PDB file of C-alpha atoms and ligand atoms in Angstrom:
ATOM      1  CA  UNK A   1      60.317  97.588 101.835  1.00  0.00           C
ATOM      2  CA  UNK A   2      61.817 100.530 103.596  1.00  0.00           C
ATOM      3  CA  UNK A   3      64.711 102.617 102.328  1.00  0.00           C
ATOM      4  CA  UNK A   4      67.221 100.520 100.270  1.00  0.00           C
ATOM      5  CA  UNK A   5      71.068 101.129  99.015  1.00  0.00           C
ATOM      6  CA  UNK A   6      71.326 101.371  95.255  1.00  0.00           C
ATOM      7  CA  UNK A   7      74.759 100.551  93.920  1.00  0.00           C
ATOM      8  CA  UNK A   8      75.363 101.640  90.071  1.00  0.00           C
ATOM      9  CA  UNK A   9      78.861 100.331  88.604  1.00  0.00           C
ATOM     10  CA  UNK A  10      80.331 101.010  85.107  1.00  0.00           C
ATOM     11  CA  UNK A  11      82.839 102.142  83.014  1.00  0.00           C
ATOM     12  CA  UNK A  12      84.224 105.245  82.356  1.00  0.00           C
ATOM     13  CA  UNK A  13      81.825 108.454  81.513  1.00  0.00           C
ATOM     14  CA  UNK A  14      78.823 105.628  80.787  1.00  0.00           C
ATOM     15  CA  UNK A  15      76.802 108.469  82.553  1.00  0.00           C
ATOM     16  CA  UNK A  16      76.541 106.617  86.004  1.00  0.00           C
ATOM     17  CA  UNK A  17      76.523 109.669  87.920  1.00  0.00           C
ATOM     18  CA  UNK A  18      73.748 111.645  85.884  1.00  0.00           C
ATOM     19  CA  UNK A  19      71.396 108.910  86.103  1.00  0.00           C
ATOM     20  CA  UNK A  20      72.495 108.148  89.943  1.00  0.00           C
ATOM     21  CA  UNK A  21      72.033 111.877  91.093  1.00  0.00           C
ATOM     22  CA  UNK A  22      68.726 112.207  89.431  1.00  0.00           C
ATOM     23  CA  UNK A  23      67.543 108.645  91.035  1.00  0.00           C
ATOM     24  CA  UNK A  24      68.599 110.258  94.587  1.00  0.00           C
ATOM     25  CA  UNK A  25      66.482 113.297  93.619  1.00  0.00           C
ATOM     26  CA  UNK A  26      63.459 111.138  92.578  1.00  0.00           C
ATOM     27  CA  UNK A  27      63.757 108.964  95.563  1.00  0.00           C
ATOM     28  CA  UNK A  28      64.849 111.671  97.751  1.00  0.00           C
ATOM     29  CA  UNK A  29      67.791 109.351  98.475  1.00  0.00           C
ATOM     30  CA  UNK A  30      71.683 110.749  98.982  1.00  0.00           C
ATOM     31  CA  UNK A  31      73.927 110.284  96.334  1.00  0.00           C
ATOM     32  CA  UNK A  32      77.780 110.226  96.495  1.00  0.00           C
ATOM     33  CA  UNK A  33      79.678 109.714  93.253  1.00  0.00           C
ATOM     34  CA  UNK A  34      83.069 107.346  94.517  1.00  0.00           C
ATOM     35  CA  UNK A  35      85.123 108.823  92.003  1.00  0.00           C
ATOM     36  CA  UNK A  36      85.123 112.051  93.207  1.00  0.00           C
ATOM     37  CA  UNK A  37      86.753 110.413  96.064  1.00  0.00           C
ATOM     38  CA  UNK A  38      89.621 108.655  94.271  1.00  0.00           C
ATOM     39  CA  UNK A  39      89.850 111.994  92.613  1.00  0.00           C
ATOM     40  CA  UNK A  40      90.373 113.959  95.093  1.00  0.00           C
ATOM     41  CA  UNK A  41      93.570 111.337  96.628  1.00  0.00           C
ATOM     42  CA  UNK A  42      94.393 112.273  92.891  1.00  0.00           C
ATOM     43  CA  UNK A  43      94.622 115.954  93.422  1.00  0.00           C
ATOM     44  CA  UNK A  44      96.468 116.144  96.398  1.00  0.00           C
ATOM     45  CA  UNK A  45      98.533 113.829  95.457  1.00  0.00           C
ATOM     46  CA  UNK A  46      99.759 116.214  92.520  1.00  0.00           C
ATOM     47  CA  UNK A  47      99.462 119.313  94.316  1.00  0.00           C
ATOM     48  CA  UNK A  48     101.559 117.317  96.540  1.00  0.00           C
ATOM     49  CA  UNK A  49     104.515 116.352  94.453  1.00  0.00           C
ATOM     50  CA  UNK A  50     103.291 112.638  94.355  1.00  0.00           C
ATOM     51  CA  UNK A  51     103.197 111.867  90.827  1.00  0.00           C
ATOM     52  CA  UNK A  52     105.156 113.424  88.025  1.00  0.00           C
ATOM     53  CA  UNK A  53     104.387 112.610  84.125  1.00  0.00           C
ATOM     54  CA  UNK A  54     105.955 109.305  84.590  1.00  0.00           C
ATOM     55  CA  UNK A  55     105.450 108.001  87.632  1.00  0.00           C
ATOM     56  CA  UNK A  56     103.502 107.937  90.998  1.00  0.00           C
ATOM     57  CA  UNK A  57     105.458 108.329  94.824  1.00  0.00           C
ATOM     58  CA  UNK A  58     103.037 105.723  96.129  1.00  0.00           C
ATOM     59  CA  UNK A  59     104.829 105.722  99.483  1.00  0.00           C
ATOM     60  CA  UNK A  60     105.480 108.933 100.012  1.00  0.00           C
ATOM     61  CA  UNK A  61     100.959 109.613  99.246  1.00  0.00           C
ATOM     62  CA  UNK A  62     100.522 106.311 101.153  1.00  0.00           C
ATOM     63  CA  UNK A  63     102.070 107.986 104.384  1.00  0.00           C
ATOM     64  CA  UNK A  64     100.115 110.934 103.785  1.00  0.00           C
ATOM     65  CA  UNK A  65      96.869 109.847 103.716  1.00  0.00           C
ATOM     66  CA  UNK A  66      95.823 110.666 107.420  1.00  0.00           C
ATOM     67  CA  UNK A  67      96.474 114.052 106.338  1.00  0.00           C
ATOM     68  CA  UNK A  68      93.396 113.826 103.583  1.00  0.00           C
ATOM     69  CA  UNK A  69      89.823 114.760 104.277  1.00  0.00           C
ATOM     70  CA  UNK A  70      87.260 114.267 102.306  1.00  0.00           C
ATOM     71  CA  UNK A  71      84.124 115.563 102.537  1.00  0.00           C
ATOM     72  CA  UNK A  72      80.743 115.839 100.704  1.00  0.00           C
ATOM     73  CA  UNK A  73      78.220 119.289 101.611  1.00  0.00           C
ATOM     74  CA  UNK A  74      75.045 119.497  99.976  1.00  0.00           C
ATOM     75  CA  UNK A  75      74.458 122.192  97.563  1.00  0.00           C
ATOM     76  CA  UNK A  76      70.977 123.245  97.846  1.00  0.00           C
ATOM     77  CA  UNK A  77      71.188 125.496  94.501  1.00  0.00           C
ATOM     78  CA  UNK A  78      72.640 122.991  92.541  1.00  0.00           C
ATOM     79  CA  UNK A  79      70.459 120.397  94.179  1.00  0.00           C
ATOM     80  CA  UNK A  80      73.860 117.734  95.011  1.00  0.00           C
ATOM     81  CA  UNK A  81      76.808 117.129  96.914  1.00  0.00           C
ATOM     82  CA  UNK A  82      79.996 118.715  96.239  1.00  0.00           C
ATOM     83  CA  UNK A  83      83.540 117.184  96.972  1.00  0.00           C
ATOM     84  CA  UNK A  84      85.582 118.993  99.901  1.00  0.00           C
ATOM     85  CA  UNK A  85      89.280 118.375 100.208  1.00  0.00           C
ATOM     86  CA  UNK A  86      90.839 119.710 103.302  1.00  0.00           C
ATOM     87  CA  UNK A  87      87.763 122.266 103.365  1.00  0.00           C
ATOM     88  CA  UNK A  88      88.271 123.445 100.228  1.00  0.00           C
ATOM     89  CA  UNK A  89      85.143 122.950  97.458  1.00  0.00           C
ATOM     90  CA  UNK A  90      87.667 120.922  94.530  1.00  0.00           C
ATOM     91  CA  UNK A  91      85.102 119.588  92.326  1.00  0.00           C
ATOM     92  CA  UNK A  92      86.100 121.560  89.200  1.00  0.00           C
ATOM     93  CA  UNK A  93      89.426 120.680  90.022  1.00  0.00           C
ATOM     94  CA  UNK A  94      88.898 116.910  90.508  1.00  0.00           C
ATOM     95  CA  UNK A  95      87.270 116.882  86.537  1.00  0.00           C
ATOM     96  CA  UNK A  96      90.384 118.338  84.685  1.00  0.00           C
ATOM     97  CA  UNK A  97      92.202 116.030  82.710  1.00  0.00           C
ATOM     98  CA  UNK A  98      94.999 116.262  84.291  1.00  0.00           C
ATOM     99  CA  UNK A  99      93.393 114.777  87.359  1.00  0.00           C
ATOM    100  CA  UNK A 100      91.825 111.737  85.140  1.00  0.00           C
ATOM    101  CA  UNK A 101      95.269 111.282  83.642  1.00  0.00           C
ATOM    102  CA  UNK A 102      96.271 109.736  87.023  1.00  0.00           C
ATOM    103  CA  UNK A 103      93.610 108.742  88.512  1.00  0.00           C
ATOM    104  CA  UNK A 104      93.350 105.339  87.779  1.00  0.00           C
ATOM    105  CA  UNK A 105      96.458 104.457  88.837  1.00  0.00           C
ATOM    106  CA  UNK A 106      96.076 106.335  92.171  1.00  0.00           C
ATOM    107  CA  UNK A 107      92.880 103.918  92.326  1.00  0.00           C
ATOM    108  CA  UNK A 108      95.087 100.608  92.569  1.00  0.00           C
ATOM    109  CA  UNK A 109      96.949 101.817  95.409  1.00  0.00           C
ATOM    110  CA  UNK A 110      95.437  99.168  98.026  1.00  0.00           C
ATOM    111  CA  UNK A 111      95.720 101.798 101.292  1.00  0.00           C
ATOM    112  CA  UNK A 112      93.684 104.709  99.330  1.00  0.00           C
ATOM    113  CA  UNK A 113      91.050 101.738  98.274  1.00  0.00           C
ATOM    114  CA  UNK A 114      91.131 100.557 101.624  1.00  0.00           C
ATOM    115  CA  UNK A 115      90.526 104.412 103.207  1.00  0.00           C
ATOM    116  CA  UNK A 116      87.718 105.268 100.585  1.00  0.00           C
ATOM    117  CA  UNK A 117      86.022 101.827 101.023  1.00  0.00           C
ATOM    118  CA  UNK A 118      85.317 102.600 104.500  1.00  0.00           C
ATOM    119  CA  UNK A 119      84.136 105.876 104.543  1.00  0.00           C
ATOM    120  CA  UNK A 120      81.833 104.590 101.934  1.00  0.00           C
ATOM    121  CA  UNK A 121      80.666 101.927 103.801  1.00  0.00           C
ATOM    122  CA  UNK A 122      80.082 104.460 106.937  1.00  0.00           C
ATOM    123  CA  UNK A 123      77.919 106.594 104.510  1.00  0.00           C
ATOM    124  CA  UNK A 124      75.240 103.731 103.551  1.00  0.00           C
ATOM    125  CA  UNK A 125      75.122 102.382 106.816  1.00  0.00           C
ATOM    126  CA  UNK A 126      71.594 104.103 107.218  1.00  0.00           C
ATOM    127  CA  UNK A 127      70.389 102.904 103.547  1.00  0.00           C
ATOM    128  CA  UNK A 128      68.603 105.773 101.709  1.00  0.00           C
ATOM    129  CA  UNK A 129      71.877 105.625  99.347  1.00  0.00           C
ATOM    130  CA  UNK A 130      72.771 105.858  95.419  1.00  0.00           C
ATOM    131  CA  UNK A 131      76.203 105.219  95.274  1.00  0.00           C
ATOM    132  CA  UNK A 132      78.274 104.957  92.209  1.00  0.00           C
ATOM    133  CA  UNK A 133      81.740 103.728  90.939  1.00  0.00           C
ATOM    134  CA  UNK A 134      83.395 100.549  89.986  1.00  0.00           C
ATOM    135  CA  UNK A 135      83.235  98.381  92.909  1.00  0.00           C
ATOM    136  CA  UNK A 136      80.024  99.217  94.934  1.00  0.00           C
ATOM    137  CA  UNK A 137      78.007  96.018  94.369  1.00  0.00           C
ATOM    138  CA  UNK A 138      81.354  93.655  94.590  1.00  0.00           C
ATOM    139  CA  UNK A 139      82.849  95.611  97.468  1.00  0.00           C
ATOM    140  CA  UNK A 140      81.650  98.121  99.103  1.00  0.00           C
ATOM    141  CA  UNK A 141      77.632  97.324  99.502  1.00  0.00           C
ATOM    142  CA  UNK A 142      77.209  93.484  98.402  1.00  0.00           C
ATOM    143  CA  UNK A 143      74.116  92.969  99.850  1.00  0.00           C
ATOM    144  CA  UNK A 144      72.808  96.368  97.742  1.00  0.00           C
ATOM    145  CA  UNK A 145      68.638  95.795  97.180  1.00  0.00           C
ATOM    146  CA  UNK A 146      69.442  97.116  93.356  1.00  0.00           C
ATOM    147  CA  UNK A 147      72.751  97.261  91.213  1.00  0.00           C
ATOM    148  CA  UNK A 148      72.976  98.234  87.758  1.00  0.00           C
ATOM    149  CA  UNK A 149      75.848  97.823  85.892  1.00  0.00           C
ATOM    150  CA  UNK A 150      76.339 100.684  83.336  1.00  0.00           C
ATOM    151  CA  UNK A 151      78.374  99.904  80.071  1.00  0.00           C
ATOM    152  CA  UNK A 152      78.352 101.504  76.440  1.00  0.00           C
ATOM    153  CA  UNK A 153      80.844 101.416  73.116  1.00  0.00           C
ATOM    154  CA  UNK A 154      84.163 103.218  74.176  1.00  0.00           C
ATOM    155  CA  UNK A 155      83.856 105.449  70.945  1.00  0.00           C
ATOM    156  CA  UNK A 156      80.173 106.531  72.508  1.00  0.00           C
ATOM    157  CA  UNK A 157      81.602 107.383  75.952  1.00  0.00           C
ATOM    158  CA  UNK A 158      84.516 109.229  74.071  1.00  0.00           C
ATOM    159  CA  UNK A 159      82.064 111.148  72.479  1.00  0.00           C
ATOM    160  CA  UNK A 160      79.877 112.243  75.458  1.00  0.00           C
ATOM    161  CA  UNK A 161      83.476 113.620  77.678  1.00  0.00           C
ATOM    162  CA  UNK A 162      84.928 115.114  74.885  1.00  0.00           C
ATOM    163  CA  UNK A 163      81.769 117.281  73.992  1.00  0.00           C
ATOM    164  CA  UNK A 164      81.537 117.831  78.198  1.00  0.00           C
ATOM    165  CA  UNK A 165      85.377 118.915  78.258  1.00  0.00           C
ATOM    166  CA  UNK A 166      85.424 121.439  75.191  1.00  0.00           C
ATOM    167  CA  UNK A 167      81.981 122.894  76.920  1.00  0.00           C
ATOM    168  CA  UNK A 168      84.181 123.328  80.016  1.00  0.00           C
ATOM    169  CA  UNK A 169      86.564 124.743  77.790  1.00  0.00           C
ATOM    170  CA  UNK A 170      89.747 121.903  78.108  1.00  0.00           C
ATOM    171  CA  UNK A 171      91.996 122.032  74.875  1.00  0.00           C
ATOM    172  CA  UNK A 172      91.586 118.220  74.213  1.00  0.00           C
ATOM    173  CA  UNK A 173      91.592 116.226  71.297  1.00  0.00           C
ATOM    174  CA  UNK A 174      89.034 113.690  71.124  1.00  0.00           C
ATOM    175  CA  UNK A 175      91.878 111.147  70.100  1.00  0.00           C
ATOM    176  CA  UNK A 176      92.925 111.682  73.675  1.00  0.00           C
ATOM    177  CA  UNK A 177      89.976 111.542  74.930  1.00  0.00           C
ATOM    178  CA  UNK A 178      89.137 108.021  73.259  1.00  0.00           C
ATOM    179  CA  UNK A 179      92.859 107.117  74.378  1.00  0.00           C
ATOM    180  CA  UNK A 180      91.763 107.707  77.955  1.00  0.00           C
ATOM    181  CA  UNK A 181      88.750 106.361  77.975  1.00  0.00           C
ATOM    182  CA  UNK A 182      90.689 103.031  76.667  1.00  0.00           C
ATOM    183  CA  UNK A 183      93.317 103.183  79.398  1.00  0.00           C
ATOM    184  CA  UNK A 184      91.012 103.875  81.826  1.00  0.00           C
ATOM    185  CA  UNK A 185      88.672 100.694  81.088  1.00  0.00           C
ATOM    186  CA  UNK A 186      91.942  98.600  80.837  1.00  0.00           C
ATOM    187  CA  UNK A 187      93.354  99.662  84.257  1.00  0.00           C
ATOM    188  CA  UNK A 188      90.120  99.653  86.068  1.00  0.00           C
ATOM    189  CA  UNK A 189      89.372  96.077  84.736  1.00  0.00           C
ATOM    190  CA  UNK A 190      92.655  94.869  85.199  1.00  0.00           C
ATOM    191  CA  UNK A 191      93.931  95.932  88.387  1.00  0.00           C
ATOM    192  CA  UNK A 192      94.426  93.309  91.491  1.00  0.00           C
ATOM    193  CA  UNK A 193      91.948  94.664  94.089  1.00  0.00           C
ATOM    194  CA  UNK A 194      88.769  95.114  93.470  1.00  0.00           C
ATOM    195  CA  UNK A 195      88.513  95.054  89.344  1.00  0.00           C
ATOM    196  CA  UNK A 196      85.716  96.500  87.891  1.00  0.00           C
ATOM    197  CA  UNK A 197      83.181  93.998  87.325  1.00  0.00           C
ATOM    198  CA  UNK A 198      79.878  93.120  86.955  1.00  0.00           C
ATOM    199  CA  UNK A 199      78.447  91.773  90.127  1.00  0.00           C
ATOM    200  CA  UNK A 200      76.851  88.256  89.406  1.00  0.00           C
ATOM    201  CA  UNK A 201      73.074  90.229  90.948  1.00  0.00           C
ATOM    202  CA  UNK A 202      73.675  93.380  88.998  1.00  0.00           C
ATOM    203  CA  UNK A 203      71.831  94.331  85.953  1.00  0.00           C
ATOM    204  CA  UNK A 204      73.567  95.064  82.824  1.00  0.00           C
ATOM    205  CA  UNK A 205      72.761  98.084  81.451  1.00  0.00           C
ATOM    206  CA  UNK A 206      73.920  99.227  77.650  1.00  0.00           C
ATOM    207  CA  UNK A 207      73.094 102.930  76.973  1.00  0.00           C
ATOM    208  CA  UNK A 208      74.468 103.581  74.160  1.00  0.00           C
ATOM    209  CA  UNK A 209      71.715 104.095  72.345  1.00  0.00           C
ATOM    210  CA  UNK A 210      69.297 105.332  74.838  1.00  0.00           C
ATOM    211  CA  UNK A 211      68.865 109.195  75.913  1.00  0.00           C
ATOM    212  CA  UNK A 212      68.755 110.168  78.897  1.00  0.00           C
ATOM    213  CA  UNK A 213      65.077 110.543  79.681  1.00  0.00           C
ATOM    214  CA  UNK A 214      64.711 106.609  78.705  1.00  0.00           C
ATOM    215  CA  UNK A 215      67.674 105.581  80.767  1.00  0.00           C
ATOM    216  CA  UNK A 216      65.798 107.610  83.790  1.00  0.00           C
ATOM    217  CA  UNK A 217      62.242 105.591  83.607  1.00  0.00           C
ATOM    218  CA  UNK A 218      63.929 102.497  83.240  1.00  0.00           C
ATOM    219  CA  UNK A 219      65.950 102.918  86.119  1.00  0.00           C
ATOM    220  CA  UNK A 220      63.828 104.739  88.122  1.00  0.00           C
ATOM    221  CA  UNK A 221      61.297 102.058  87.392  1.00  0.00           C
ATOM    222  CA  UNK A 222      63.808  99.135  88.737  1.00  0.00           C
ATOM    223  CA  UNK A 223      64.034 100.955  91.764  1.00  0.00           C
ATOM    224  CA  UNK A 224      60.388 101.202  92.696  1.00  0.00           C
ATOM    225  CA  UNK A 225      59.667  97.738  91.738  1.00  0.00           C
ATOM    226  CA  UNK A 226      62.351  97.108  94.218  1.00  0.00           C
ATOM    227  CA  UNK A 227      61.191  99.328  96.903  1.00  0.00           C
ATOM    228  CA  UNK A 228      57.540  98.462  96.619  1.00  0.00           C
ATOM    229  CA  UNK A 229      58.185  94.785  96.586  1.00  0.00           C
TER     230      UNK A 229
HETATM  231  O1   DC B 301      83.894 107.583  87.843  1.00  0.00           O
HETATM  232  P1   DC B 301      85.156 108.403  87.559  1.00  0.00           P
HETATM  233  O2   DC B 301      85.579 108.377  86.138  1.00  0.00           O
HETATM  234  O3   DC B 301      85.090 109.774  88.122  1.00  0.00           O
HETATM  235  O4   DC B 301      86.286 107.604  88.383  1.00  0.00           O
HETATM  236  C1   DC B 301      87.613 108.022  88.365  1.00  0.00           C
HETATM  237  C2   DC B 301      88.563 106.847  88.546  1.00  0.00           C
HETATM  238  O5   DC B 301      88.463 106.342  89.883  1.00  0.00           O
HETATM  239  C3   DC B 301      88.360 105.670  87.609  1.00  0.00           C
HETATM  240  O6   DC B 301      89.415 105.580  86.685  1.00  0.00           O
HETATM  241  C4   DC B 301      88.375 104.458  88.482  1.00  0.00           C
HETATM  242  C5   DC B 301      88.464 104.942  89.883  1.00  0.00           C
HETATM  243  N1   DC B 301      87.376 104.461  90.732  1.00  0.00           N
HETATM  244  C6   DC B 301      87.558 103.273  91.404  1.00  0.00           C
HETATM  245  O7   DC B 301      88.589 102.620  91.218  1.00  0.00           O
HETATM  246  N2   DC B 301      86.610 102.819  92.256  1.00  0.00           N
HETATM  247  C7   DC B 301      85.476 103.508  92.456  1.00  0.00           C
HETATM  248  N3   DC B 301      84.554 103.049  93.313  1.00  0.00           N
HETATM  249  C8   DC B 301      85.254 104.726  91.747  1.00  0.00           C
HETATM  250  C9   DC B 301      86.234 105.160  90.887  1.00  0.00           C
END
């Protein structure tokens, strides 16, 4: 088989992206991590003045999304995309808390979904893809050659982003962080359009007991059994 798409769903900070950007590197493949995207609606829509603490002006970002472009440039040093919005580089930005804090609920807006779904779609249409998120193997690429669906205990995945936020040096609780994490799985699973969940074809994949090296061969080795027919 020639080049294939790759989809890789999960929950929240399961580690989807680590082990999708070092598949694209081992395949030579292009990644593009989908929550950067719905991140980066997130961001503008606060440096906007479309969401206070309580609540979210989903008209007022709905009738500004023409004026949102997103774009990913490939960092050659770092070896992976990074997330443009309006031509600025916002991918610290996008990872703040502040930005998760509303991000879920920016994701169940059904115009943003509908915007991001298509440029997604646009990206893979050449194959040669790892693309990650929550609704890549139900929605966006259906007919994907692999999925993997990525899942691990929430008190794990609390763990991992709380030790990744005090490195970036966040002053976070990891009581909030857990919180999140919780909210997070419960909107993303519960929302109308496109709910995160397993696609009937995907695998399941529990990590939380595996490093990262293990997680890598095993995935790594799906993919070439894939590839190689
Ligand atoms: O993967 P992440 O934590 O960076 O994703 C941020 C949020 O975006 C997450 O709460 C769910 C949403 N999301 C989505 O709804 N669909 C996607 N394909 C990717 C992310």
């Amino acid at each position: 088989m020639g080049k294939i798409t790759i989809a890789i769903d999960g929950y929240s900070s399961t580690g989807k992206s680590t082990i999708a950007k070092q598949l694209a590197k081992a395949l030579d493949y292009v990644y593009v991590d989908t929550g950067a995207m719905y991140r980066g609606v997130t961001l503008f829509a606060i440096e906007n003045g479309f969401i206070d603490e309580a609540d979210a002006n989903t008209a007022g970002l709905v009738e500004s999304l023409s004026r949102i472009d997103l774009k990913f440039v490939y960092n050659e040093s770092l070896g992976f995309a990074e997330i443009y919005l309006n031509g600025l580089n916002v991918e610290k930005e996008i990872r703040t808390m502040g930005v998760s804090r509303h991000v879920s609920k920016i994701a169940t807006i059904e115009e943003v979904r509908k915007k991001l779904v298509s440029l997604q779609k646009a990206m893979g249409h050449e194959k040669g893809i790892v693309m990650d998120g929550r609704d890549i193997g139900t929605v966006v690429f259906p007919n994907a050659e692999l999925k993997l669906f990525m899942t691990a205990s929430p008190k794990k995945r609390a763990t991992r982003r709380y030790k990744e936020l005090l490195d970036k040096g966040e002053d976070v609780t990891y009581e909030d962080v857990l919180k999140n994490v919780q909210h997070r799985d419960y909107v993303d699973t519960h929302r109308q359009i496109s709910p995160l969940k397993k696609a009937e074809d995907a695998i399941t994949f529990d990590n939380s007991d595996m490093g990262l090296e293990e997680q890598f061969d095993r995935v790594l080795d799906y993919a070439k059994r894939v590839i190689e027919g």
